[in-house]
Coordinates of C-alpha atoms in Angstrom, one line a residue:
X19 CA -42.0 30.7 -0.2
X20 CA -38.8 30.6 -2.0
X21 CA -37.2 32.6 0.4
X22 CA -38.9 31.0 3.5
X23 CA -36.9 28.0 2.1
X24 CA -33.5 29.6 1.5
X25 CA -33.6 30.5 5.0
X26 CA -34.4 26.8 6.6
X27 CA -31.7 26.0 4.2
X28 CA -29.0 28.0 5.6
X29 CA -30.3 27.4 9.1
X30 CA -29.8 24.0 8.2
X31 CA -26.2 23.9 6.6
X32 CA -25.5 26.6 9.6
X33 CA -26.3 23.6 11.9
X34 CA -24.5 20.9 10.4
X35 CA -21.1 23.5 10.4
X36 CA -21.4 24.2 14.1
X37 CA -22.4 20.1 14.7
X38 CA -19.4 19.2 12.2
X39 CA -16.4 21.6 13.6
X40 CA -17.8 20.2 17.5
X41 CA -17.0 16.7 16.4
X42 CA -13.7 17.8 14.6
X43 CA -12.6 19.4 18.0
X44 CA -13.6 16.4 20.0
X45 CA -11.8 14.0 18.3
X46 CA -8.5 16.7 18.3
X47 CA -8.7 16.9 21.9
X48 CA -8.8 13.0 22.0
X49 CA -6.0 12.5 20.0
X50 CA -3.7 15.4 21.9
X51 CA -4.6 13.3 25.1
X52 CA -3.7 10.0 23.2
X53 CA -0.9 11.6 22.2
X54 CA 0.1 11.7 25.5
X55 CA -0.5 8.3 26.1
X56 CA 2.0 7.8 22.7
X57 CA 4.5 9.5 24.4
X58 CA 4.7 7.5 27.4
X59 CA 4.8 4.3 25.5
X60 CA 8.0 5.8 23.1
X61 CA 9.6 6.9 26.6
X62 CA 8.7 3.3 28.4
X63 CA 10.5 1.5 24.7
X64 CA 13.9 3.1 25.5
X65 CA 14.2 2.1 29.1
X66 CA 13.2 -2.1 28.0
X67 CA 15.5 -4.8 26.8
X68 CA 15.2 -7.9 25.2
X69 CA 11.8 -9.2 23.9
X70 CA 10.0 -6.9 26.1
X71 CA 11.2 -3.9 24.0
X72 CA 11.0 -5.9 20.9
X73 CA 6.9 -6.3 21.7
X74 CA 6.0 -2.7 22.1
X75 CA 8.3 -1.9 19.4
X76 CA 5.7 -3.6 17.4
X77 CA 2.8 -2.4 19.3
X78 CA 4.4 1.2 18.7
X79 CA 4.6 0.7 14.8
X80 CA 1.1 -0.4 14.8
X81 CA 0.1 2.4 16.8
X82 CA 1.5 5.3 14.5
X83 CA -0.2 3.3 11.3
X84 CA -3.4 3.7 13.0
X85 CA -2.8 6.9 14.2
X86 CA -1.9 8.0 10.9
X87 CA -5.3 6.4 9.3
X88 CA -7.3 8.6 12.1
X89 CA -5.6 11.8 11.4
X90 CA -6.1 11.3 7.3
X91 CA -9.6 10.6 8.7
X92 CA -9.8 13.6 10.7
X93 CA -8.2 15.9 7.5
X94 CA -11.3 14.5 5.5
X95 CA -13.8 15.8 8.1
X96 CA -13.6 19.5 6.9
X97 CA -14.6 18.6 3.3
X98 CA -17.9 16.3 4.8
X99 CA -20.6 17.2 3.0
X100 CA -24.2 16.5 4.8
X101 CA -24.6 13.8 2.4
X102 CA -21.3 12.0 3.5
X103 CA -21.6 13.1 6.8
X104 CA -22.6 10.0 8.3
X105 CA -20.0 8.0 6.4
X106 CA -17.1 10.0 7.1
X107 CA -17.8 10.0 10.9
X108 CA -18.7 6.3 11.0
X109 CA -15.0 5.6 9.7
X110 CA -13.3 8.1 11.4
X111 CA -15.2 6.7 14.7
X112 CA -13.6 3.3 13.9
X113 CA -10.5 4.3 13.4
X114 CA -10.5 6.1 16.5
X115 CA -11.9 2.7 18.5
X116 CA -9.0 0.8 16.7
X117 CA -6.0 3.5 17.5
X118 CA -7.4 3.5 20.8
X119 CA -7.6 -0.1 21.5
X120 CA -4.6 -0.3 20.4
X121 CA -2.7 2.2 22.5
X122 CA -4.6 0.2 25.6
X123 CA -3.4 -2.7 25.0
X124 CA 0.2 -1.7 24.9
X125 CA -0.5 0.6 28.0
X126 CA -2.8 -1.6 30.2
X127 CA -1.1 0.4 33.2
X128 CA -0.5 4.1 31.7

C-alpha cells in the first residue's frame, strides 16, 4: 500500500512540475511580447515634446515598476510549492493584468 501511495505521490508532484514550468513559460512569452510593446513606447518618448513626452514619461516609469513587480513574481514561481501554488499564481496573475493594463493605456494604438 505504501508504495502504491509513493507512486500517486510522485505522479502527483510530476504533474504539478510539468503544470508549474507551462505556466512559467506562458507568462515569459507574454512578457518577451510585452517587451516589445515596451520598446515601442521608449522609441515613441524620444520622438515627443512638451507635455506629451512628459505623460508617457510617467506612463514609462510606471510601467518598468510594474514590470519589475511581475518579473520578482515570475522568479518566485520556481520555488511554488503545491501548497502556495494557488497564491503565487493568483499574484503573479494580477500583476500581469496591472503591467498590462498599463502598457495599454500608454499604447492605445501600438
Amino acid at each position: 500500500a505504501q508504495v502504491q501511495a509513493d507512486q500517486q505521490i510522485n505522479a502527483a508532484t510530476a504533474d504539478f512540475l510539468k503544470m508549474r514550468e507551462s505556466y512559467r513559460h506562458d507568462v515569459q512569452t507574454n512578457l518577451i511580447d510585452l517587451d516589445t510593446r515596451i520598446q515601442k513606447l521608449d522609441d515613441k518618448e524620444r520622438t515627443l515634446k512638451a507635455q506629451a513626452k512628459t505623460d508617457l514619461d510617467t506612463s514609462l516609469s510606471d510601467i518598468n515598476t510594474k514590470r519589475s513587480v511581475f518579473v520578482s513574481d515570475i522568479g518566485t514561481l520556481d520555488q511554488s510549492m503545491a501548497t502556495t501554488w494557488d497564491a503565487s499564481k493568483a499574484k503573479t496573475d494580477q500583476a500581469w493584468i496591472d503591467l498590462k493594463a498599463a502598457v495599454d493605456k500608454a499604447s492605445p494604438t501600438l
